PDB file of C-alpha atoms in Angstrom:
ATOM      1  CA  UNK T  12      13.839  11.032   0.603  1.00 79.00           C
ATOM      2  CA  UNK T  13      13.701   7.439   1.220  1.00 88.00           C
ATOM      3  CA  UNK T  14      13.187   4.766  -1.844  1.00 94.00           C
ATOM      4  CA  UNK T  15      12.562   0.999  -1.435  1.00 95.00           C
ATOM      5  CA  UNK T  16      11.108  -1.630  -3.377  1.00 97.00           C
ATOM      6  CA  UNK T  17       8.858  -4.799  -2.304  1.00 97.00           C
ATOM      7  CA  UNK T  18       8.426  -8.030  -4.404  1.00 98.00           C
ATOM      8  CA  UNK T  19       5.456 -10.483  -3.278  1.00 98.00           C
ATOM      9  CA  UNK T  20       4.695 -13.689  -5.570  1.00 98.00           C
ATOM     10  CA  UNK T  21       0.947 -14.358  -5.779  1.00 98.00           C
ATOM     11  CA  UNK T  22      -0.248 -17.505  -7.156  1.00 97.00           C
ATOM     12  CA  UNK T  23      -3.752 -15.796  -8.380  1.00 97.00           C
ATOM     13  CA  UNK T  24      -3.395 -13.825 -12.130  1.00 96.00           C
ATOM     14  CA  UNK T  25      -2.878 -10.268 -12.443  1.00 97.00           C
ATOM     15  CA  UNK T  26      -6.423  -8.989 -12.700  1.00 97.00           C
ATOM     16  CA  UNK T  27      -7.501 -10.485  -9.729  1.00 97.00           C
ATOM     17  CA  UNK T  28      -4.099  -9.207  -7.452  1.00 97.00           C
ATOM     18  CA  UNK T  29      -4.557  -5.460  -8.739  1.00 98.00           C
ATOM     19  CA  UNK T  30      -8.394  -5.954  -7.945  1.00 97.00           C
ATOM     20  CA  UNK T  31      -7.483  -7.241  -4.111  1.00 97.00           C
ATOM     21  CA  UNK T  32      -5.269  -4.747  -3.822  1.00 97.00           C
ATOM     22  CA  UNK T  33      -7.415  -1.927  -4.468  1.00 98.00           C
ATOM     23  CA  UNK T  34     -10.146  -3.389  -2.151  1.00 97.00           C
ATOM     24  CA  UNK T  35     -10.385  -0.573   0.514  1.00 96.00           C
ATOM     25  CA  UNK T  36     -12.193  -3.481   3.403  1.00 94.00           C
ATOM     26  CA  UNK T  37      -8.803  -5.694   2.325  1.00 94.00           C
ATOM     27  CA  UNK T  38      -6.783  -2.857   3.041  1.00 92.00           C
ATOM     28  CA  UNK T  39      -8.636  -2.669   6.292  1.00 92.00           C
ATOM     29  CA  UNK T  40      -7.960  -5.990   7.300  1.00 92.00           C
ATOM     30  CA  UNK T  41      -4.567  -6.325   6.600  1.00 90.00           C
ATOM     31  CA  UNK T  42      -3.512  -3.402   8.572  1.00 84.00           C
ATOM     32  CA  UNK T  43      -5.625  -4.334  12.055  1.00 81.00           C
ATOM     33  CA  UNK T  44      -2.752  -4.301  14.377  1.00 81.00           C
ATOM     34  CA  UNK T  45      -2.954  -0.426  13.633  1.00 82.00           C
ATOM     35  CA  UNK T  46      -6.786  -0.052  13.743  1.00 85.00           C
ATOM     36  CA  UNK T  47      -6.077   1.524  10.398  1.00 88.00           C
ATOM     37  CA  UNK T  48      -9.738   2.265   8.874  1.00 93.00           C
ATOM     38  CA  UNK T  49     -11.431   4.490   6.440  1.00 95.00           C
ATOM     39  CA  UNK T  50     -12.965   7.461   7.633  1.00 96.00           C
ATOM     40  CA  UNK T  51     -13.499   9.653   4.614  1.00 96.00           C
ATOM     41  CA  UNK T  52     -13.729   9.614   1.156  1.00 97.00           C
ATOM     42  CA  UNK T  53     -14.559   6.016   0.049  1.00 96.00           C
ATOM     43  CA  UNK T  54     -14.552   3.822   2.769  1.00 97.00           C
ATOM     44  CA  UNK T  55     -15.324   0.454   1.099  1.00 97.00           C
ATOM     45  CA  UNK T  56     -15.615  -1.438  -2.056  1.00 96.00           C
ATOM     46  CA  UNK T  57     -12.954  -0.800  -4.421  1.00 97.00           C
ATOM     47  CA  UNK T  58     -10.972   2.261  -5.482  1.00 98.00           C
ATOM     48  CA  UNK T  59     -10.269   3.620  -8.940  1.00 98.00           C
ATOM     49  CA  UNK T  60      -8.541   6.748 -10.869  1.00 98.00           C
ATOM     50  CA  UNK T  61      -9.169   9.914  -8.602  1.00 97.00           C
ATOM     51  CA  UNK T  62     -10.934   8.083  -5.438  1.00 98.00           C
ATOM     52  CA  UNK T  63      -9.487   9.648  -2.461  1.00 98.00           C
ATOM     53  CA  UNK T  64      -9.409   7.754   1.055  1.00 98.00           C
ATOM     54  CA  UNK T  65      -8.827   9.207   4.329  1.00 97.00           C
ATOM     55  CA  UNK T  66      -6.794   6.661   6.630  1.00 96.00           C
ATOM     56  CA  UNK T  67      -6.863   6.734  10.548  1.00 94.00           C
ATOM     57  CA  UNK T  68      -4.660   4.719  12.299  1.00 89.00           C
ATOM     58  CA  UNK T  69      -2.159   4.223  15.610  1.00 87.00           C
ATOM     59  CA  UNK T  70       1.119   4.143  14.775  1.00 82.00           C
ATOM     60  CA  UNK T  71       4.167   4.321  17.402  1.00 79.00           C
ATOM     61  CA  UNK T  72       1.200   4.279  19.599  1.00 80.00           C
ATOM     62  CA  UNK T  73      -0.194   7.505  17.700  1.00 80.00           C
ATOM     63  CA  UNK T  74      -3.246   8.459  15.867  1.00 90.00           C
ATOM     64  CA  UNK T  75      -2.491   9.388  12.127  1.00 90.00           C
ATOM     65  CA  UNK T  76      -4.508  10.621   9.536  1.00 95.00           C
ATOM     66  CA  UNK T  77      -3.569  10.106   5.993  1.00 95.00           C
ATOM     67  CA  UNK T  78      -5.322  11.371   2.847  1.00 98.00           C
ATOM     68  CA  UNK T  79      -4.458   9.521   0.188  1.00 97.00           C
ATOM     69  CA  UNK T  80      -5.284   9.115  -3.760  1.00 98.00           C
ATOM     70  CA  UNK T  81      -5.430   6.764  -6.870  1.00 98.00           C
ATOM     71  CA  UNK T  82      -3.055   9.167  -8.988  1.00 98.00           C
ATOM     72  CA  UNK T  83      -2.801   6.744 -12.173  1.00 98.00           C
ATOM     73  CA  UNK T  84      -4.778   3.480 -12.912  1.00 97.00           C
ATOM     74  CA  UNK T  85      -3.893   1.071 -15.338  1.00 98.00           C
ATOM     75  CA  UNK T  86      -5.559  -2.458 -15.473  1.00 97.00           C
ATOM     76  CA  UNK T  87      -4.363  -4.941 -14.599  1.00 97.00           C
ATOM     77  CA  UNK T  88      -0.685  -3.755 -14.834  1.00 98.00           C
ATOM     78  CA  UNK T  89      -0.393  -0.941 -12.322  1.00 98.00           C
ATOM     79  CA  UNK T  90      -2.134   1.769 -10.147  1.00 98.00           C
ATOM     80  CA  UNK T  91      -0.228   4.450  -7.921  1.00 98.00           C
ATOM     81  CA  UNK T  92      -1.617   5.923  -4.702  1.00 98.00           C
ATOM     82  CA  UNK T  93      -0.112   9.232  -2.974  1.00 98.00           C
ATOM     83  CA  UNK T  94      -0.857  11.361   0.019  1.00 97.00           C
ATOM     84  CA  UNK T  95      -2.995  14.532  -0.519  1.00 97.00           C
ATOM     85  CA  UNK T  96      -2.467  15.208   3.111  1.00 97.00           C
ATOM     86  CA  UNK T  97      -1.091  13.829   6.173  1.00 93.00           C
ATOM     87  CA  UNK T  98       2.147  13.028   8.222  1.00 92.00           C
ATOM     88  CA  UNK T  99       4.659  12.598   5.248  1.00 92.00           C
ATOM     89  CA  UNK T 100       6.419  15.523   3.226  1.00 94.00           C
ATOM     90  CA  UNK T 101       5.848  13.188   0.281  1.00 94.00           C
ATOM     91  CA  UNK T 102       4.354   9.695   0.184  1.00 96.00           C
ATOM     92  CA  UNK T 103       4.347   8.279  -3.452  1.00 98.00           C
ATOM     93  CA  UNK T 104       3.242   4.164  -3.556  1.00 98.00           C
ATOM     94  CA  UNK T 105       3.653   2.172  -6.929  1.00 98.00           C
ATOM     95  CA  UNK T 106       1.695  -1.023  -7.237  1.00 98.00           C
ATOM     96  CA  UNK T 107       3.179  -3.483 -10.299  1.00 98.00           C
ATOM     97  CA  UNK T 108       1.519  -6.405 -10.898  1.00 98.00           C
ATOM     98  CA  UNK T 109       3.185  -8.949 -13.859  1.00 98.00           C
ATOM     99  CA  UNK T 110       2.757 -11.967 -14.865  1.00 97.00           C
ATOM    100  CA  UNK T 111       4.977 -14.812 -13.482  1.00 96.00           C
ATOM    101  CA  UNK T 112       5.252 -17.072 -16.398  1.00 93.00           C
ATOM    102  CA  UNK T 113       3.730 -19.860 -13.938  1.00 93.00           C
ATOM    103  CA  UNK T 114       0.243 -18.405 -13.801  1.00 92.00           C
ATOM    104  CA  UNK T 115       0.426 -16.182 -10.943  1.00 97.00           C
ATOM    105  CA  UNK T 116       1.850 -12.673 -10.448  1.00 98.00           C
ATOM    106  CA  UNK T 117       4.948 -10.704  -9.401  1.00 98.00           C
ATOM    107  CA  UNK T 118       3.811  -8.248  -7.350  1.00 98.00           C
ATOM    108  CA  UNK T 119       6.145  -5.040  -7.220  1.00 98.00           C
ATOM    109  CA  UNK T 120       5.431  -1.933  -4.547  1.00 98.00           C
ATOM    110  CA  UNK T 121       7.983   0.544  -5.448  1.00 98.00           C
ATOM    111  CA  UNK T 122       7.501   3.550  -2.239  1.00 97.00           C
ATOM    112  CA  UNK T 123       9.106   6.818  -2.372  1.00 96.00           C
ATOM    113  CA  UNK T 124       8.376   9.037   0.820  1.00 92.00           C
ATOM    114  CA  UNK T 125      10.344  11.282   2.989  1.00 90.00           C
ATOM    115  CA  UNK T 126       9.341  12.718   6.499  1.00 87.00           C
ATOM    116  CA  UNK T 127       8.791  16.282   7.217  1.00 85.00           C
ATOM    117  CA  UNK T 128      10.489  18.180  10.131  1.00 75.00           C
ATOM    118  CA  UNK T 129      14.089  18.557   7.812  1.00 76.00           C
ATOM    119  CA  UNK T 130      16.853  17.286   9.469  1.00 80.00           C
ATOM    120  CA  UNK T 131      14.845  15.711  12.199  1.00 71.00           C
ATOM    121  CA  UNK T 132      12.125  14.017   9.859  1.00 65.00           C
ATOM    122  CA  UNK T 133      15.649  12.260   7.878  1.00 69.00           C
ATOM    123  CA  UNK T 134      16.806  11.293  10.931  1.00 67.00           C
ATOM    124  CA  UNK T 135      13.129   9.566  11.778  1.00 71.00           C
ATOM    125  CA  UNK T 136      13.845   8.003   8.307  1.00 67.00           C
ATOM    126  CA  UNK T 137      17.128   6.557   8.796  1.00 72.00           C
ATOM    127  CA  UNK T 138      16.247   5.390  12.953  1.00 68.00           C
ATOM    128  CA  UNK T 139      12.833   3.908  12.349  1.00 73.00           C
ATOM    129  CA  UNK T 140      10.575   4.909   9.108  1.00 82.00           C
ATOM    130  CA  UNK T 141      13.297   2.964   6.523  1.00 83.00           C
ATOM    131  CA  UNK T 142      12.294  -0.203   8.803  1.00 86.00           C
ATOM    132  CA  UNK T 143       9.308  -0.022  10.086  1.00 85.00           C
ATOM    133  CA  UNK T 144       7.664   0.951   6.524  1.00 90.00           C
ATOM    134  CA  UNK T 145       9.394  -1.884   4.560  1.00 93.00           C
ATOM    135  CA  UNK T 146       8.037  -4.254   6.956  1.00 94.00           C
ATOM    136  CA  UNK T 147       4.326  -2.881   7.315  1.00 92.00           C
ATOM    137  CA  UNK T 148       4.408  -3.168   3.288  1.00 96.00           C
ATOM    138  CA  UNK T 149       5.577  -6.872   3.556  1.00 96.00           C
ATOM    139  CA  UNK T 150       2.176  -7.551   6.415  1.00 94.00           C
ATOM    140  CA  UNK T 151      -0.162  -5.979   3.777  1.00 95.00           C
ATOM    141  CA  UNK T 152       1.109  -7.913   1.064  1.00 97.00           C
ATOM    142  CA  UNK T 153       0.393 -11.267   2.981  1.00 96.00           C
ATOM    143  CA  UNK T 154      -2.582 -10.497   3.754  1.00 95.00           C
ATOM    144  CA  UNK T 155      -3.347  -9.388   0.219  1.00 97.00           C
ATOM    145  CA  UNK T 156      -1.360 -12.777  -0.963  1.00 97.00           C
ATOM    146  CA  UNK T 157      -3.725 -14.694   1.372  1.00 96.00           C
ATOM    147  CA  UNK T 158      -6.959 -12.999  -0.099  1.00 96.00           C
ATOM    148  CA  UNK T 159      -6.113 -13.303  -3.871  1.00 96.00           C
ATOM    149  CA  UNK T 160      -5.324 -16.831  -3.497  1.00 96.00           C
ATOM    150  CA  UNK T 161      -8.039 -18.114  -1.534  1.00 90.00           C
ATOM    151  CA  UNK T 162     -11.047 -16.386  -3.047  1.00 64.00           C
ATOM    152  CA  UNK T 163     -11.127 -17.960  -6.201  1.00 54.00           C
ATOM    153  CA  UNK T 164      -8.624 -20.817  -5.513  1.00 48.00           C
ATOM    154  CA  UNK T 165      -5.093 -19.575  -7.106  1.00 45.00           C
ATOM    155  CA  UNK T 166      -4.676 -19.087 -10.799  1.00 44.00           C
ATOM    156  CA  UNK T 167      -7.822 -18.361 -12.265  1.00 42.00           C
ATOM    157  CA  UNK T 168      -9.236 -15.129 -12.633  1.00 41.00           C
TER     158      UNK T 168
END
């Protein structure tokens, strides 16, 4: 099983950061170089304790299909989403959101996933999943950087 950790400052406060990031057409948006979209469950609007989302998208120029859920759901200080079903063995994603003691917010994803197929799937992890996923964390946090900021101008809530 694979572990890493993402930090993302965001000059917007907490509630409005956790509230962007559970924004299902934000989600959307940020991940368009995959097509990734909502086809089942909720597919727009914002998700909360229990909502499940189905997730299609192309990755290494295949389609995937992820099922995921809002497994705990604290405002404004953190919510966790985790695969019901799809291409993982496990796929656990921690969102932390903290004040910055300058009036915006640390953002913390904290993943935890491992690949299926046993010896095969942890080689995928080492060759290509402990890179590639890091990195398509880091797009979707930019995009969710860019969002929180600019729709109410920065700091205020």
């Amino acid at each position: 099983m694979t572990h890493f950790e993402v930090l993302t400052h965001i000059a917007a406060a907490p509630q409005r950061v956790f509230d962007v990031s559970l924004d299902v057409d934000v989600h959307t948006r940020s991940m368009g170089r995959s097509g990734e979209r909502a086809v089942g469950g909720l597919t727009a609007g914002r998700m909360s304790l229990g909502d499940t989302v189905t997730w299609q998208a192309r990755h290494f120029g295949l389609r995937w299909r992820m099922t995921s859920w809002i497994s705990a759901f604290d405002p404004p200080g953190y919510f966790v989403d985790e695969q019901a079903s799809g291409p993982f063995k496990r796929w656990r994603h921690a969102h932390y959101f903290e004040r910055d003691g300058h009036g915006g917010t640390l953002m913390r994803d904290v993943v935890d996933f491992a690949a299926p197929l046993g010896s095969l799937g942890s080689l995928a992890e080492v060759v290509l999943l402990d890179w590639y996923l890091p990195r398509l964390i880091r797009l979707r946090n930019d995009h969710v950087k860019a969002a929180a900021e600019a729709t109410f101008g920065g700091t205020s809530s």
